[in-house]
Amino acid sequence: MNTGELLGIEPLELKFPFELKKQISCSLQLSNKTDNYVAFKVKTTNPKKYCVRPNTGIVLPRSTCDVTVTMQAQKEAPPDMQCKDKFLLQSAKANDGATTKDISPEMFNKEAGHVVEECKLRVVYVSPPQPPSPVQEGSEEGSSPRGSVSENGNANGAEFTNASRSFVDQLESQDKSAEAKALISKLTEEKNNAIQQNNKLRQDMELLRREGHKGGAGVSFLFIVIVGLIGIILGYLMKKA
């Protein structure tokens, strides 16, 4: 910080995080530690490249004033990121109660006998801040909360995987058990139906035999053979079931 008799200036270097095709700003703080009104004026060697707001003003007694310097967007980077631009900040005593409208070029004219303080400021280009890394490795010796979280995350992930597999196995076992029960129930029902049909067929054959004895040759031999074959087929189906 430059501490003159009139104004203190912070910082003495205008540091711009240089990026192509991007407008960049930095700030100056002017401190008036006197009991007088102090006028200031900011000049630059490259006025087309920079915009200073305010470039002139009044700093009240025992107060501060912020000045913003904006560099216009640049299409090319300078060689070796070196900048030769300079700023000059002039300050002079002003009348009590003075405002910005009361400032005139004559106030900063040394030849007219005015006391004018001057401070030169240089421009420095710095690399823009890098975004934080998404994953930071912890030290081997010290404690590493991130490592602990990672290990707990892996352990919890393994437990969750095992639980998921167990749950899926249970569901598959239940599905298979339900399918087996449904198949057994179906086979049992078919078996009962086959037994009922076989019993009915036997009753029909017995009835036919009785009627055959009573009515003589009322039932043909071919019909008896067909009925016998049907009985054999039904018996085979019942055994298979």
mmCIF file of C-alpha atoms in Angstrom:
data_model
loop_
_atom_site.group_PDB
_atom_site.id
_atom_site.type_symbol
_atom_site.label_atom_id
_atom_site.label_comp_id
_atom_site.label_asym_id
_atom_site.label_seq_id
_atom_site.Cartn_x
_atom_site.Cartn_y
_atom_site.Cartn_z
ATOM 1 C CA MET A 1 0.000 0.000 0.000
ATOM 2 C CA ASN A 2 1.282 3.456 -0.974
ATOM 3 C CA THR A 3 0.769 5.951 1.837
ATOM 4 C CA GLY A 4 1.136 9.511 0.629
ATOM 5 C CA GLU A 5 0.295 12.645 2.531
ATOM 6 C CA LEU A 6 -3.097 12.823 0.862
ATOM 7 C CA LEU A 7 -4.236 9.353 -0.247
ATOM 8 C CA GLY A 8 -3.345 5.777 0.486
ATOM 9 C CA ILE A 9 -3.617 3.464 -2.552
ATOM 10 C CA GLU A 10 -4.196 -0.285 -2.446
ATOM 11 C CA PRO A 11 -2.957 -2.205 -4.400
ATOM 12 C CA LEU A 12 -0.062 -0.710 -6.317
ATOM 13 C CA GLU A 13 -0.365 -3.306 -9.099
ATOM 14 C CA LEU A 14 -3.475 -3.815 -11.219
ATOM 15 C CA LYS A 15 -3.720 -7.590 -11.525
ATOM 16 C CA PHE A 16 -5.966 -8.916 -14.287
ATOM 17 C CA PRO A 17 -6.728 -12.678 -14.575
ATOM 18 C CA PHE A 18 -6.126 -12.657 -18.319
ATOM 19 C CA GLU A 19 -8.558 -14.539 -20.555
ATOM 20 C CA LEU A 20 -9.028 -14.076 -24.291
ATOM 21 C CA LYS A 21 -12.258 -12.482 -25.516
ATOM 22 C CA LYS A 22 -13.389 -11.678 -21.999
ATOM 23 C CA GLN A 23 -13.837 -8.339 -20.242
ATOM 24 C CA ILE A 24 -11.953 -8.310 -16.924
ATOM 25 C CA SER A 25 -12.066 -5.874 -13.988
ATOM 26 C CA CYS A 26 -10.048 -5.136 -10.878
ATOM 27 C CA SER A 27 -10.415 -2.580 -8.107
ATOM 28 C CA LEU A 28 -8.417 0.133 -6.356
ATOM 29 C CA GLN A 29 -9.171 1.502 -2.918
ATOM 30 C CA LEU A 30 -8.257 5.099 -2.140
ATOM 31 C CA SER A 31 -8.028 6.037 1.558
ATOM 32 C CA ASN A 32 -8.141 9.639 2.789
ATOM 33 C CA LYS A 33 -6.705 9.779 6.297
ATOM 34 C CA THR A 34 -6.596 13.571 6.433
ATOM 35 C CA ASP A 35 -9.177 16.118 7.526
ATOM 36 C CA ASN A 36 -9.260 17.676 4.055
ATOM 37 C CA TYR A 37 -11.261 17.013 0.930
ATOM 38 C CA VAL A 38 -8.990 15.353 -1.653
ATOM 39 C CA ALA A 39 -9.550 15.305 -5.397
ATOM 40 C CA PHE A 40 -8.115 12.542 -7.556
ATOM 41 C CA LYS A 41 -7.693 11.791 -11.237
ATOM 42 C CA VAL A 42 -6.657 8.532 -12.974
ATOM 43 C CA LYS A 43 -4.772 8.471 -16.270
ATOM 44 C CA THR A 44 -3.518 5.568 -18.399
ATOM 45 C CA THR A 45 -1.093 5.111 -21.267
ATOM 46 C CA ASN A 46 -3.721 3.088 -23.178
ATOM 47 C CA PRO A 47 -7.126 4.781 -22.738
ATOM 48 C CA LYS A 48 -8.787 2.761 -25.526
ATOM 49 C CA LYS A 49 -7.989 -0.504 -23.764
ATOM 50 C CA TYR A 50 -9.180 0.420 -20.272
ATOM 51 C CA CYS A 51 -12.256 1.954 -18.723
ATOM 52 C CA VAL A 52 -11.884 3.651 -15.310
ATOM 53 C CA ARG A 53 -14.941 4.380 -13.166
ATOM 54 C CA PRO A 54 -14.761 6.912 -11.652
ATOM 55 C CA ASN A 55 -11.716 8.396 -13.320
ATOM 56 C CA THR A 56 -12.069 11.581 -11.258
ATOM 57 C CA GLY A 57 -13.670 12.184 -7.877
ATOM 58 C CA ILE A 58 -13.561 13.557 -4.358
ATOM 59 C CA VAL A 59 -12.533 11.486 -1.328
ATOM 60 C CA LEU A 60 -14.116 12.854 1.812
ATOM 61 C CA PRO A 61 -12.061 13.324 4.993
ATOM 62 C CA ARG A 62 -11.359 10.086 6.873
ATOM 63 C CA SER A 63 -13.144 7.973 4.240
ATOM 64 C CA THR A 64 -12.398 5.682 1.319
ATOM 65 C CA CYS A 65 -13.345 5.466 -2.344
ATOM 66 C CA ASP A 66 -13.300 2.425 -4.663
ATOM 67 C CA VAL A 67 -12.177 2.757 -8.275
ATOM 68 C CA THR A 68 -12.932 0.012 -10.815
ATOM 69 C CA VAL A 69 -10.598 -0.512 -13.765
ATOM 70 C CA THR A 70 -12.017 -2.646 -16.602
ATOM 71 C CA MET A 71 -9.890 -4.090 -19.397
ATOM 72 C CA GLN A 72 -11.715 -4.600 -22.667
ATOM 73 C CA ALA A 73 -11.872 -8.097 -24.186
ATOM 74 C CA GLN A 74 -8.606 -8.943 -25.942
ATOM 75 C CA LYS A 75 -8.347 -11.026 -29.115
ATOM 76 C CA GLU A 76 -4.673 -11.952 -28.675
ATOM 77 C CA ALA A 77 -2.455 -12.662 -25.690
ATOM 78 C CA PRO A 78 0.684 -10.510 -25.322
ATOM 79 C CA PRO A 79 4.111 -12.191 -25.686
ATOM 80 C CA ASP A 80 5.145 -13.935 -22.457
ATOM 81 C CA MET A 81 2.024 -12.481 -20.798
ATOM 82 C CA GLN A 82 3.904 -9.207 -20.183
ATOM 83 C CA CYS A 83 2.047 -5.887 -20.209
ATOM 84 C CA LYS A 84 3.673 -2.485 -20.613
ATOM 85 C CA ASP A 85 0.571 -0.437 -19.807
ATOM 86 C CA LYS A 86 0.815 2.029 -16.933
ATOM 87 C CA PHE A 87 -1.582 4.075 -14.814
ATOM 88 C CA LEU A 88 -0.992 7.374 -13.074
ATOM 89 C CA LEU A 89 -3.105 8.450 -10.100
ATOM 90 C CA GLN A 90 -2.914 12.132 -9.201
ATOM 91 C CA SER A 91 -4.327 13.627 -6.000
ATOM 92 C CA ALA A 92 -4.605 17.195 -4.739
ATOM 93 C CA LYS A 93 -6.301 19.100 -1.943
ATOM 94 C CA ALA A 94 -9.772 20.427 -2.682
ATOM 95 C CA ASN A 95 -11.935 23.026 -0.987
ATOM 96 C CA ASP A 96 -14.153 21.883 1.841
ATOM 97 C CA GLY A 97 -17.521 20.709 0.565
ATOM 98 C CA ALA A 98 -16.179 20.239 -2.980
ATOM 99 C CA THR A 99 -17.877 17.787 -5.329
ATOM 100 C CA THR A 100 -16.874 16.048 -8.554
ATOM 101 C CA LYS A 101 -18.296 18.964 -10.530
ATOM 102 C CA ASP A 102 -15.759 21.264 -8.877
ATOM 103 C CA ILE A 103 -12.789 19.285 -10.217
ATOM 104 C CA SER A 104 -10.837 20.979 -13.008
ATOM 105 C CA PRO A 105 -7.607 20.179 -14.858
ATOM 106 C CA GLU A 106 -6.061 23.229 -13.214
ATOM 107 C CA MET A 107 -6.195 21.505 -9.809
ATOM 108 C CA PHE A 108 -3.580 18.951 -11.001
ATOM 109 C CA ASN A 109 -1.259 21.505 -12.662
ATOM 110 C CA LYS A 110 2.023 21.587 -10.786
ATOM 111 C CA GLU A 111 3.252 24.551 -12.781
ATOM 112 C CA ALA A 112 0.413 26.624 -11.356
ATOM 113 C CA GLY A 113 1.836 26.039 -7.880
ATOM 114 C CA HIS A 114 -0.616 23.332 -6.736
ATOM 115 C CA VAL A 115 0.604 20.511 -4.512
ATOM 116 C CA VAL A 116 -0.052 17.341 -6.506
ATOM 117 C CA GLU A 117 0.848 13.817 -5.418
ATOM 118 C CA GLU A 118 1.387 11.196 -8.105
ATOM 119 C CA CYS A 119 1.522 7.427 -7.898
ATOM 120 C CA LYS A 120 2.368 5.147 -10.819
ATOM 121 C CA LEU A 121 0.579 1.798 -11.076
ATOM 122 C CA ARG A 122 1.706 -1.060 -13.274
ATOM 123 C CA VAL A 123 -0.495 -3.699 -14.955
ATOM 124 C CA VAL A 124 0.168 -7.380 -14.327
ATOM 125 C CA TYR A 125 -1.473 -10.333 -16.090
ATOM 126 C CA VAL A 126 -2.049 -13.419 -13.962
ATOM 127 C CA SER A 127 -3.406 -16.846 -14.825
ATOM 128 C CA PRO A 128 -7.153 -17.230 -14.280
ATOM 129 C CA PRO A 129 -8.168 -19.330 -11.240
ATOM 130 C CA GLN A 130 -8.431 -23.014 -11.988
ATOM 131 C CA PRO A 131 -11.622 -24.884 -11.072
ATOM 132 C CA PRO A 132 -11.202 -27.240 -8.091
ATOM 133 C CA SER A 133 -10.396 -30.845 -8.859
ATOM 134 C CA PRO A 134 -13.449 -33.135 -8.488
ATOM 135 C CA VAL A 135 -11.358 -35.759 -6.669
ATOM 136 C CA GLN A 136 -8.611 -34.798 -4.233
ATOM 137 C CA GLU A 137 -6.245 -37.450 -2.939
ATOM 138 C CA GLY A 138 -5.725 -37.415 0.804
ATOM 139 C CA SER A 139 -2.288 -37.620 2.419
ATOM 140 C CA GLU A 140 -0.982 -41.048 3.307
ATOM 141 C CA GLU A 141 0.093 -40.088 6.842
ATOM 142 C CA GLY A 142 -2.705 -37.771 7.872
ATOM 143 C CA SER A 143 -6.343 -38.545 8.208
ATOM 144 C CA SER A 144 -8.305 -38.474 4.990
ATOM 145 C CA PRO A 145 -12.030 -37.880 5.388
ATOM 146 C CA ARG A 146 -12.533 -38.375 1.642
ATOM 147 C CA GLY A 147 -10.764 -41.730 1.791
ATOM 148 C CA SER A 148 -12.882 -42.757 4.746
ATOM 149 C CA VAL A 149 -16.036 -41.802 2.909
ATOM 150 C CA SER A 150 -14.873 -43.735 -0.136
ATOM 151 C CA GLU A 151 -14.112 -46.857 1.883
ATOM 152 C CA ASN A 152 -17.456 -46.679 3.678
ATOM 153 C CA GLY A 153 -19.135 -46.143 0.351
ATOM 154 C CA ASN A 154 -17.501 -49.278 -1.089
ATOM 155 C CA ALA A 155 -18.439 -51.338 1.970
ATOM 156 C CA ASN A 156 -22.012 -50.131 1.878
ATOM 157 C CA GLY A 157 -22.129 -50.826 -1.849
ATOM 158 C CA ALA A 158 -20.959 -54.443 -1.314
ATOM 159 C CA GLU A 159 -23.536 -55.004 1.437
ATOM 160 C CA PHE A 160 -26.255 -53.570 -0.752
ATOM 161 C CA THR A 161 -25.216 -55.839 -3.647
ATOM 162 C CA ASN A 162 -25.277 -58.948 -1.431
ATOM 163 C CA ALA A 163 -28.659 -58.026 0.004
ATOM 164 C CA SER A 164 -30.021 -57.442 -3.492
ATOM 165 C CA ARG A 165 -28.795 -60.830 -4.672
ATOM 166 C CA SER A 166 -30.307 -62.569 -1.620
ATOM 167 C CA PHE A 167 -33.624 -60.838 -2.221
ATOM 168 C CA VAL A 168 -33.608 -61.837 -5.901
ATOM 169 C CA ASP A 169 -32.783 -65.452 -4.978
ATOM 170 C CA GLN A 170 -35.697 -65.512 -2.539
ATOM 171 C CA LEU A 171 -38.035 -64.153 -5.190
ATOM 172 C CA GLU A 172 -36.836 -66.752 -7.708
ATOM 173 C CA SER A 173 -37.253 -69.516 -5.108
ATOM 174 C CA GLN A 174 -40.764 -68.341 -4.332
ATOM 175 C CA ASP A 175 -41.605 -68.181 -8.027
ATOM 176 C CA LYS A 176 -40.300 -71.709 -8.605
ATOM 177 C CA SER A 177 -42.216 -73.011 -5.550
ATOM 178 C CA ALA A 178 -45.425 -71.406 -6.802
ATOM 179 C CA GLU A 179 -44.905 -72.921 -10.268
ATOM 180 C CA ALA A 180 -44.281 -76.363 -8.766
ATOM 181 C CA LYS A 181 -47.414 -76.133 -6.616
ATOM 182 C CA ALA A 182 -49.487 -75.066 -9.606
ATOM 183 C CA LEU A 183 -48.098 -77.971 -11.695
ATOM 184 C CA ILE A 184 -48.789 -80.531 -8.931
ATOM 185 C CA SER A 185 -52.304 -79.187 -8.510
ATOM 186 C CA LYS A 186 -52.923 -79.458 -12.243
ATOM 187 C CA LEU A 187 -51.558 -83.027 -12.451
ATOM 188 C CA THR A 188 -53.624 -84.068 -9.425
ATOM 189 C CA GLU A 189 -56.747 -82.653 -11.023
ATOM 190 C CA GLU A 190 -56.042 -84.472 -14.299
ATOM 191 C CA LYS A 191 -55.393 -87.713 -12.419
ATOM 192 C CA ASN A 192 -58.687 -87.433 -10.540
ATOM 193 C CA ASN A 193 -60.510 -86.736 -13.794
ATOM 194 C CA ALA A 194 -58.867 -89.778 -15.417
ATOM 195 C CA ILE A 195 -59.837 -91.983 -12.461
ATOM 196 C CA GLN A 196 -63.424 -90.760 -12.635
ATOM 197 C CA GLN A 197 -63.575 -91.404 -16.377
ATOM 198 C CA ASN A 198 -62.064 -94.883 -15.926
ATOM 199 C CA ASN A 199 -64.579 -95.739 -13.207
ATOM 200 C CA LYS A 200 -67.400 -94.500 -15.393
ATOM 201 C CA LEU A 201 -66.074 -96.526 -18.301
ATOM 202 C CA ARG A 202 -65.958 -99.663 -16.164
ATOM 203 C CA GLN A 203 -69.500 -99.051 -15.019
ATOM 204 C CA ASP A 204 -70.600 -98.636 -18.634
ATOM 205 C CA MET A 205 -68.813 -101.843 -19.660
ATOM 206 C CA GLU A 206 -70.376 -103.722 -16.770
ATOM 207 C CA LEU A 207 -73.781 -102.404 -17.726
ATOM 208 C CA LEU A 208 -73.207 -103.419 -21.331
ATOM 209 C CA ARG A 209 -72.135 -106.906 -20.299
ATOM 210 C CA ARG A 210 -75.257 -107.331 -18.218
ATOM 211 C CA GLU A 211 -77.451 -106.110 -21.024
ATOM 212 C CA GLY A 212 -75.566 -108.395 -23.398
ATOM 213 C CA HIS A 213 -76.317 -111.420 -21.234
ATOM 214 C CA LYS A 214 -79.961 -110.412 -21.076
ATOM 215 C CA GLY A 215 -80.451 -109.436 -24.674
ATOM 216 C CA GLY A 216 -78.172 -112.036 -26.252
ATOM 217 C CA ALA A 217 -75.919 -110.753 -28.941
ATOM 218 C CA GLY A 218 -77.238 -107.183 -28.715
ATOM 219 C CA VAL A 219 -73.709 -105.765 -28.353
ATOM 220 C CA SER A 220 -71.291 -106.465 -31.117
ATOM 221 C CA PHE A 221 -67.834 -107.815 -30.491
ATOM 222 C CA LEU A 222 -66.265 -104.820 -32.278
ATOM 223 C CA PHE A 223 -67.858 -102.372 -29.855
ATOM 224 C CA ILE A 224 -66.425 -104.315 -26.934
ATOM 225 C CA VAL A 225 -62.952 -104.196 -28.487
ATOM 226 C CA ILE A 226 -63.189 -100.418 -29.006
ATOM 227 C CA VAL A 227 -64.303 -99.908 -25.436
ATOM 228 C CA GLY A 228 -61.383 -102.037 -24.234
ATOM 229 C CA LEU A 229 -58.887 -99.966 -26.214
ATOM 230 C CA ILE A 230 -60.269 -96.770 -24.743
ATOM 231 C CA GLY A 231 -59.835 -98.228 -21.284
ATOM 232 C CA ILE A 232 -56.230 -99.165 -22.003
ATOM 233 C CA ILE A 233 -55.450 -95.618 -23.235
ATOM 234 C CA LEU A 234 -57.033 -94.050 -20.194
ATOM 235 C CA GLY A 235 -55.116 -96.371 -17.903
ATOM 236 C CA TYR A 236 -51.835 -95.404 -19.616
ATOM 237 C CA LEU A 237 -52.615 -91.725 -19.204
ATOM 238 C CA MET A 238 -53.434 -92.273 -15.533
ATOM 239 C CA LYS A 239 -50.111 -94.045 -14.896
ATOM 240 C CA LYS A 240 -48.182 -91.278 -16.671
ATOM 241 C CA ALA A 241 -49.873 -88.663 -14.553
#
